[in-house]
Amino acid sequence: MKVLVINCGSSSLKYQLIDMSNEESLAQGLVERIGISGSILTQKVEGKDKYVVETPLKDHQDAIELVLKSLVDEKHGIIKSMDEISAVGHRVVHGGEKYATSVVIDEEVIKALEEFSKLAPLHNPPNIIGINACKALMPKTPMVAVFDTAFHQTMPEKAFMYPLPYELYREDHIRRYGFHGTSHMYVSGEVAKFVNKNVKDIKTITCHIGNGVSITAVNGGESVDTTMGFTPLDGVIMGSRSGSIDPAIVTYLVKEKGYSIDEVDSLLNKKSGVLGVSGIGTDFRDIRSAVENDNNPRALLAMDIFGYQVKKQIGAYAAVMGGVDTIVFTAGIGEHAPEIRERALTNMEFLGIEIDLEKNSSHNIGDGMEISKESSKVKVFVIPTNEELMIAKETLDLVK
Ligand code: ADP
């Protein structure tokens, strides 16, 4: 059975075709600049040259049509006909409180997703457009929505409620939702295999550290708290997002500095975080090079804040769960930045965490590598995330 995984952004679309008989990824691709000039598709198939198509794509339906054509392309594709695609799994950012698990998409689901667009105005609308475009082109193929928020629906009320007037929750659904759920679910499941335990029997802290950052306390396989909140702006410092700050800073910027709401929004989402502190950029490799080559003090500060905030959260979530057995680092920075892991994990022996600095500095993580010492009570791993495989598994489970 082959499952196509689709992740639709506002002007881009990532896809992957996965053979579920052996969980092998058959093709991966990216379509960029949908609806704007210079549209381009790039597809990779094992053992074949990279396939690049530059052609105007006026909307997501055009883009998905091109994806399907590329997958069945005689020379560059991997399947003979679209009929080989048994199901499509769509990554959807927001499933509100209604969806605590993945769901087979029907008209009612699409209506609900439209409703949740209020909560995720940048993300849900392109997700819905992608679903509708796929439905138009493959009307008989079952489709499943896999939500970024679903995994976190197990959080207790005390963790997800903000201390605001209760009506804002009841009427406007303002609460912590949490994101990156597919990734947290995947790596918390994987780490259990590494330590030969059932996921139900361990307490794990999962640190998803990419452009977006979220850390989750996973107790017995269930998310019990997470750092991202009502939106993905909450929590730990990120590439260009501030993470949690004193909310009174917003009022100060508006009242004292004359910022408009849109300017505040852009400041917190696009000009803060590592970029704001360092003045260099959002890409961690640029920060690293500024530290290593120029001794840049603001780049160093950005790194220090980053490691410090991750450490603080690990401490908090160990407290929340009454201990921790395993910690996982994943996503671009989590997988490739020993500097952040070192900052987050040193001087944590009091919690039973002993980092092995030599193992930590290895870049060869393979399917996963341990970075804690043999004597460490808490086992720490770096595990590459695989949200696409998780989406495909969820899809298969529901359509089987
Ligand atoms: P997204 O949240 O967009 O999916 P990723 O998980 O791809 O993000 O992570 C992107 C981040 O990972 C960027 O800051 C990038 O600099 C960082 N990154 C990727 N590769 C490396 C590397 N080899 N060393 C350090 N940082 C890296």
Coordinates of C-alpha atoms and ligand atoms in Angstrom, one line a residue:
M1 CA 0.0 0.0 0.0
K2 CA 1.4 3.4 -1.0
V3 CA 0.4 6.5 0.9
L4 CA 0.9 10.1 -0.4
V5 CA 1.7 12.6 2.3
I6 CA 0.9 16.2 1.6
N7 CA 1.9 19.3 3.6
C8 CA 0.5 22.4 2.1
G9 CA 1.7 25.9 2.9
S10 CA 0.4 29.2 1.5
S11 CA 2.7 29.1 -1.5
S12 CA 4.5 25.8 -1.1
L13 CA 3.7 22.2 -0.9
K14 CA 5.9 19.3 0.4
Y15 CA 5.0 15.8 -0.5
Q16 CA 6.3 12.3 0.0
L17 CA 5.2 8.9 -1.3
I18 CA 5.7 6.1 1.2
D19 CA 5.5 2.4 0.6
M20 CA 3.9 1.2 3.8
S21 CA 4.8 -2.5 3.3
N22 CA 8.4 -1.5 4.4
E23 CA 7.9 2.1 5.4
E24 CA 10.3 3.2 2.7
S25 CA 10.1 6.7 1.2
L26 CA 9.8 6.2 -2.5
A27 CA 9.7 9.9 -3.6
Q28 CA 10.1 13.3 -1.9
G29 CA 9.3 16.6 -3.4
L30 CA 8.7 20.3 -2.9
V31 CA 6.7 22.7 -5.0
E32 CA 7.5 26.3 -4.4
R33 CA 6.1 29.7 -5.5
I34 CA 2.6 28.4 -6.1
G35 CA 0.4 31.2 -7.4
I36 CA 3.4 33.5 -8.0
S37 CA 5.9 33.8 -10.8
G38 CA 8.7 31.3 -11.0
S39 CA 6.8 28.2 -9.8
I40 CA 9.1 25.2 -9.5
L41 CA 8.8 21.5 -8.5
T42 CA 11.8 19.5 -7.3
Q43 CA 11.5 15.8 -6.8
K44 CA 13.9 13.2 -5.5
V45 CA 13.5 9.5 -6.2
E46 CA 16.1 7.0 -4.9
G47 CA 18.5 6.0 -7.6
K48 CA 17.4 8.7 -10.1
D49 CA 18.5 12.2 -11.0
K50 CA 16.8 15.1 -9.2
Y51 CA 13.8 16.1 -11.3
V52 CA 13.1 19.8 -11.6
V53 CA 10.1 21.3 -13.4
E54 CA 9.7 25.0 -13.9
T55 CA 6.2 25.8 -15.1
P56 CA 3.5 28.4 -14.1
L57 CA 1.2 27.1 -11.4
K58 CA -1.7 29.3 -10.7
D59 CA -3.0 27.5 -7.6
H60 CA -2.6 24.4 -5.4
Q61 CA -4.8 22.3 -7.8
D62 CA -2.2 23.0 -10.6
A63 CA 0.5 22.1 -8.1
I64 CA -1.0 18.8 -7.1
E65 CA -1.7 17.9 -10.7
L66 CA 2.0 18.5 -11.4
V67 CA 2.9 16.4 -8.3
L68 CA 0.8 13.5 -9.6
K69 CA 2.2 13.8 -13.1
S70 CA 5.8 13.8 -11.7
L71 CA 5.1 10.7 -9.6
V72 CA 3.8 8.7 -12.7
D73 CA 6.4 10.2 -15.1
E74 CA 7.9 7.4 -17.0
K75 CA 11.5 8.6 -16.7
H76 CA 11.6 10.5 -13.4
G77 CA 8.6 9.0 -11.5
I78 CA 8.2 5.9 -9.3
I79 CA 4.7 4.6 -10.0
K80 CA 2.9 3.5 -13.1
S81 CA -0.5 5.0 -12.4
M82 CA -2.3 7.2 -9.8
D83 CA -4.3 4.1 -8.8
E84 CA -1.3 2.9 -6.9
I85 CA -1.9 5.6 -4.4
S86 CA -4.1 4.0 -1.8
A87 CA -4.7 7.0 0.4
V88 CA -3.6 10.6 1.0
G89 CA -2.5 11.9 4.4
H90 CA -2.7 15.6 4.9
R91 CA -0.9 17.5 7.5
V92 CA -3.3 20.0 9.1
V93 CA -2.1 22.4 11.7
H94 CA -5.2 23.1 13.8
G95 CA -7.8 20.6 14.8
G96 CA -9.1 22.7 17.7
E97 CA -10.6 20.8 20.6
K98 CA -12.7 18.6 18.4
Y99 CA -9.9 16.4 17.0
A100 CA -7.8 14.5 19.5
T101 CA -6.8 12.0 16.8
S102 CA -6.5 11.9 13.1
V103 CA -9.7 11.6 11.1
V104 CA -10.9 10.5 7.7
I105 CA -11.8 13.6 5.7
D106 CA -15.5 14.2 4.8
E107 CA -17.6 17.3 4.3
E108 CA -18.2 17.7 8.0
V109 CA -14.4 17.6 8.7
I110 CA -13.7 20.3 6.1
K111 CA -16.4 22.5 7.7
A112 CA -14.8 22.1 11.1
L113 CA -11.4 22.9 9.6
E114 CA -12.8 26.1 8.1
E115 CA -14.1 26.9 11.6
F116 CA -10.6 26.4 13.0
S117 CA -9.1 28.8 10.4
K118 CA -9.9 31.6 12.9
L119 CA -7.4 29.9 15.3
A120 CA -4.7 29.3 12.7
P121 CA -5.3 31.9 9.9
L122 CA -1.9 31.4 8.3
H123 CA -1.9 27.6 8.3
N124 CA -5.4 26.1 8.1
P125 CA -6.6 27.9 4.9
P126 CA -3.7 26.5 2.7
N127 CA -4.2 23.0 4.3
I128 CA -7.9 23.1 3.3
I129 CA -7.0 24.3 -0.2
G130 CA -4.7 21.4 -0.5
I131 CA -7.3 18.9 0.6
N132 CA -9.9 20.3 -1.8
A133 CA -7.4 20.3 -4.7
C134 CA -6.6 16.6 -4.0
K135 CA -10.2 15.7 -3.7
A136 CA -10.9 17.3 -7.1
L137 CA -8.1 15.3 -8.7
M138 CA -8.5 12.0 -6.9
P139 CA -12.2 11.9 -5.9
K140 CA -12.2 8.1 -5.0
T141 CA -9.0 8.0 -2.9
P142 CA -9.6 8.2 0.8
M143 CA -8.0 11.1 2.6
V144 CA -7.0 11.6 6.2
A145 CA -6.2 14.7 8.2
V146 CA -3.4 14.5 10.7
F147 CA -3.3 17.4 13.1
D148 CA -0.4 19.2 14.7
T149 CA -2.5 19.9 17.7
A150 CA -4.1 16.4 18.2
F151 CA -1.4 14.8 20.3
H152 CA -1.6 17.5 22.9
Q153 CA -5.4 17.1 23.5
T154 CA -4.5 14.9 26.4
M155 CA -3.1 17.8 28.4
P156 CA -5.0 18.4 31.7
E157 CA -7.0 21.6 32.1
K158 CA -4.5 23.0 34.6
A159 CA -1.8 22.8 31.8
F160 CA -3.9 24.1 28.9
M161 CA -5.8 26.9 30.6
Y162 CA -4.4 30.4 30.6
P163 CA -5.2 32.4 33.7
L164 CA -7.5 34.8 31.8
P165 CA -11.2 35.4 32.3
Y166 CA -12.9 32.0 31.8
E167 CA -15.3 33.4 29.2
L168 CA -12.4 33.8 26.8
Y169 CA -12.0 30.1 26.9
R170 CA -15.7 29.2 26.7
E171 CA -16.6 31.7 24.0
D172 CA -13.4 32.2 22.0
H173 CA -11.6 28.9 22.7
I174 CA -8.5 30.7 23.9
R175 CA -6.3 28.0 25.5
R176 CA -3.0 26.3 25.0
Y177 CA -3.2 23.9 22.1
G178 CA 0.4 23.0 21.4
F179 CA 1.9 22.2 18.0
H180 CA 4.4 19.8 16.3
G181 CA 2.3 17.0 17.8
T182 CA 3.1 14.6 15.0
S183 CA 6.8 15.0 15.7
H184 CA 6.5 14.8 19.5
M185 CA 4.4 11.6 19.1
Y186 CA 6.9 10.1 16.7
V187 CA 10.1 10.7 18.7
S188 CA 8.5 9.7 22.0
G189 CA 7.5 6.4 20.4
E190 CA 11.0 5.9 18.9
V191 CA 12.9 6.6 22.1
A192 CA 10.9 3.9 23.9
K193 CA 12.2 1.4 21.3
F194 CA 15.8 2.6 22.0
V195 CA 15.5 1.9 25.7
N196 CA 13.5 -1.3 25.2
K197 CA 10.5 -0.1 27.1
N198 CA 6.8 0.3 26.4
V199 CA 6.0 4.0 25.8
K200 CA 3.3 3.7 28.4
D201 CA 6.0 3.0 31.1
I202 CA 8.3 6.0 30.6
K203 CA 8.4 9.7 31.1
T204 CA 10.0 11.6 28.2
I205 CA 10.8 15.2 27.4
T206 CA 10.8 15.8 23.7
C207 CA 12.6 18.8 22.4
H208 CA 11.6 19.7 18.8
I209 CA 14.1 22.4 17.9
G210 CA 13.9 23.7 14.3
N211 CA 12.9 27.1 13.0
G212 CA 10.0 26.6 15.3
V213 CA 10.7 25.2 18.8
S214 CA 8.5 23.3 21.1
I215 CA 9.2 21.1 24.1
T216 CA 6.7 18.5 25.4
A217 CA 6.3 16.5 28.6
V218 CA 5.2 13.0 27.5
N219 CA 4.0 10.8 30.3
G220 CA 3.2 7.3 29.4
G221 CA 2.8 8.2 25.8
E222 CA 0.5 11.1 26.4
S223 CA 1.3 14.8 26.1
V224 CA 0.8 16.4 29.5
D225 CA 2.2 19.8 28.8
T226 CA 3.9 21.6 25.9
T227 CA 5.5 25.0 25.4
M228 CA 3.7 26.2 22.3
G229 CA 0.3 27.6 23.2
F230 CA -2.7 29.3 21.7
T231 CA -0.4 29.9 18.7
P232 CA 3.1 28.7 17.8
L233 CA 4.5 31.9 19.1
D234 CA 4.5 30.8 22.7
G235 CA 7.3 29.0 24.6
V236 CA 11.0 28.9 23.9
I237 CA 13.1 31.3 21.8
M238 CA 12.9 30.4 18.1
G239 CA 14.6 31.5 14.8
S240 CA 12.6 34.7 14.4
R241 CA 9.9 34.3 17.1
S242 CA 10.2 35.6 20.6
G243 CA 8.6 32.7 22.4
S244 CA 7.1 33.7 25.8
I245 CA 7.6 37.3 26.9
D246 CA 5.9 39.5 29.4
P247 CA 2.6 40.4 27.7
A248 CA 2.9 43.9 29.1
I249 CA 5.7 44.5 26.5
V250 CA 3.0 44.5 23.9
T251 CA 1.0 47.2 25.7
Y252 CA 4.2 49.2 26.1
L253 CA 5.1 49.0 22.4
V254 CA 1.6 50.1 21.5
K255 CA 1.2 52.9 24.1
E256 CA 4.7 54.3 24.4
K257 CA 6.2 53.6 21.0
G258 CA 3.2 53.9 18.8
Y259 CA 3.4 50.4 17.3
S260 CA 0.3 49.2 15.4
I261 CA -1.0 45.8 16.1
D262 CA 0.4 44.5 12.8
E263 CA 3.8 45.9 13.6
V264 CA 3.8 44.2 17.0
D265 CA 2.7 41.0 15.3
S266 CA 5.5 41.2 12.8
L267 CA 8.0 42.2 15.5
L268 CA 7.2 39.1 17.6
N269 CA 6.9 36.6 14.8
K270 CA 9.5 37.8 12.3
K271 CA 12.1 40.0 13.9
S272 CA 12.6 38.5 17.3
G273 CA 14.2 35.3 18.6
V274 CA 17.7 34.4 17.5
L275 CA 17.5 36.9 14.7
G276 CA 16.4 39.7 17.0
V277 CA 19.0 39.0 19.6
S278 CA 22.0 38.3 17.3
G279 CA 21.1 40.8 14.5
I280 CA 22.5 38.1 12.2
G281 CA 19.8 35.8 11.0
T282 CA 17.5 32.9 11.8
D283 CA 19.8 30.1 10.4
F284 CA 21.6 28.5 13.2
R285 CA 24.6 27.8 11.0
D286 CA 25.1 31.5 10.5
I287 CA 25.0 32.0 14.3
R288 CA 27.5 29.2 14.8
S289 CA 29.9 30.7 12.2
A290 CA 29.6 34.2 13.8
V291 CA 30.5 32.7 17.2
E292 CA 33.3 30.5 15.9
N293 CA 34.9 32.9 13.4
D294 CA 34.1 36.4 14.7
N295 CA 33.6 35.8 18.4
N296 CA 30.4 37.8 17.9
P297 CA 29.0 38.5 21.4
R298 CA 25.4 38.8 20.3
A299 CA 25.5 35.6 18.4
L300 CA 26.9 34.0 21.6
L301 CA 24.2 35.5 23.6
A302 CA 21.5 34.1 21.3
M303 CA 23.1 30.7 21.7
D304 CA 23.2 31.1 25.5
I305 CA 19.6 32.2 25.8
F306 CA 18.6 29.2 23.6
G307 CA 20.4 26.6 25.7
Y308 CA 19.3 28.2 28.9
Q309 CA 15.6 28.3 28.0
V310 CA 15.7 24.6 26.8
K311 CA 17.4 23.7 30.1
K312 CA 14.8 25.6 32.1
Q313 CA 12.0 23.8 30.4
I314 CA 13.6 20.4 30.9
G315 CA 13.7 21.2 34.6
A316 CA 10.1 22.3 34.6
Y317 CA 8.8 19.2 32.8
A318 CA 10.8 16.8 35.0
A319 CA 9.0 18.5 37.9
V320 CA 5.6 18.2 36.2
M321 CA 6.0 14.5 35.7
G322 CA 7.7 13.7 39.0
G323 CA 10.9 12.7 37.1
V324 CA 12.1 11.9 33.6
D325 CA 13.5 8.7 32.1
T326 CA 14.4 9.8 28.6
I327 CA 15.0 13.1 26.8
V328 CA 14.9 13.4 23.0
F329 CA 16.4 16.2 20.8
T330 CA 15.0 16.4 17.2
A331 CA 14.5 18.7 14.2
G332 CA 17.1 20.8 12.4
I333 CA 18.8 22.4 15.4
G334 CA 18.0 19.6 17.9
E335 CA 19.6 17.1 15.5
H336 CA 22.6 19.1 14.4
A337 CA 23.6 21.6 17.1
P338 CA 25.6 20.0 19.8
E339 CA 26.2 23.5 21.2
I340 CA 22.6 23.9 22.2
R341 CA 22.3 20.3 23.6
E342 CA 25.5 20.9 25.7
R343 CA 24.2 24.1 27.1
A344 CA 20.8 22.5 28.0
L345 CA 22.3 19.4 29.6
T346 CA 25.4 20.4 31.5
N347 CA 25.1 20.7 35.3
M348 CA 22.0 18.6 35.3
E349 CA 23.5 15.7 37.3
F350 CA 21.2 16.5 40.2
L351 CA 18.3 15.4 38.0
G352 CA 20.2 12.2 36.9
I353 CA 21.2 13.7 33.5
E354 CA 24.9 13.1 32.6
I355 CA 25.8 14.3 29.1
D356 CA 28.7 12.6 27.3
L357 CA 30.3 15.5 25.5
E358 CA 32.2 13.3 23.1
K359 CA 29.1 11.5 21.9
N360 CA 27.3 14.8 21.8
S361 CA 29.7 16.3 19.4
S362 CA 29.3 13.5 16.8
H363 CA 27.3 14.5 13.8
N364 CA 26.7 11.0 12.7
I365 CA 23.2 10.5 14.2
G366 CA 21.9 7.8 11.9
D367 CA 18.5 6.6 13.0
G368 CA 19.3 7.9 16.4
M369 CA 22.2 8.2 18.8
E370 CA 22.5 8.3 22.6
I371 CA 24.4 11.3 24.0
S372 CA 24.2 10.5 27.7
K373 CA 26.9 8.6 29.6
E374 CA 26.4 5.0 30.4
S375 CA 26.0 5.9 34.1
S376 CA 23.3 8.5 33.3
K377 CA 20.0 7.7 35.0
V378 CA 18.2 9.7 32.4
K379 CA 18.9 8.5 28.8
V380 CA 19.3 11.3 26.3
F381 CA 18.9 10.7 22.6
V382 CA 19.1 12.6 19.3
I383 CA 16.5 11.1 17.0
P384 CA 15.7 12.4 13.5
T385 CA 12.0 13.3 13.3
N386 CA 9.9 11.8 10.6
E387 CA 6.6 13.6 10.5
E388 CA 5.8 12.2 7.1
L389 CA 6.1 8.6 8.1
M390 CA 4.0 9.3 11.2
I391 CA 1.3 10.9 9.0
A392 CA 1.4 7.9 6.6
K393 CA 1.1 5.5 9.5
E394 CA -1.9 7.4 10.9
T395 CA -3.5 7.4 7.4
L396 CA -3.0 3.7 6.9
D397 CA -4.5 2.9 10.3
L398 CA -7.6 4.8 9.5
V399 CA -8.2 3.6 5.9
K400 CA -7.3 0.0 6.4
Ligands
ADP1 P1 11.4 23.8 10.3 O1 10.9 24.2 11.6 O2 11.4 24.9 9.3 O3 11.0 22.4 9.8 P2 14.0 22.5 10.6 O4 13.7 21.4 11.5 O5 14.4 22.2 9.2 O6 13.0 23.7 10.6 O7 15.3 23.3 11.2 C1 15.8 24.4 10.7 C2 17.0 24.9 11.5 O8 17.9 23.9 11.6 C3 17.7 26.1 11.0 O9 17.9 27.1 12.0 C4 19.0 25.5 10.5 O10 20.1 26.4 10.7 C5 19.2 24.4 11.5 N1 20.2 23.4 10.9 C6 20.0 22.6 9.8 N2 21.1 21.9 9.6 C7 22.0 22.3 10.5 C8 23.4 21.9 10.8 N3 24.0 21.0 10.1 N4 24.0 22.5 11.9 C9 23.3 23.4 12.6 N5 22.1 23.8 12.4 C10 21.4 23.3 11.4

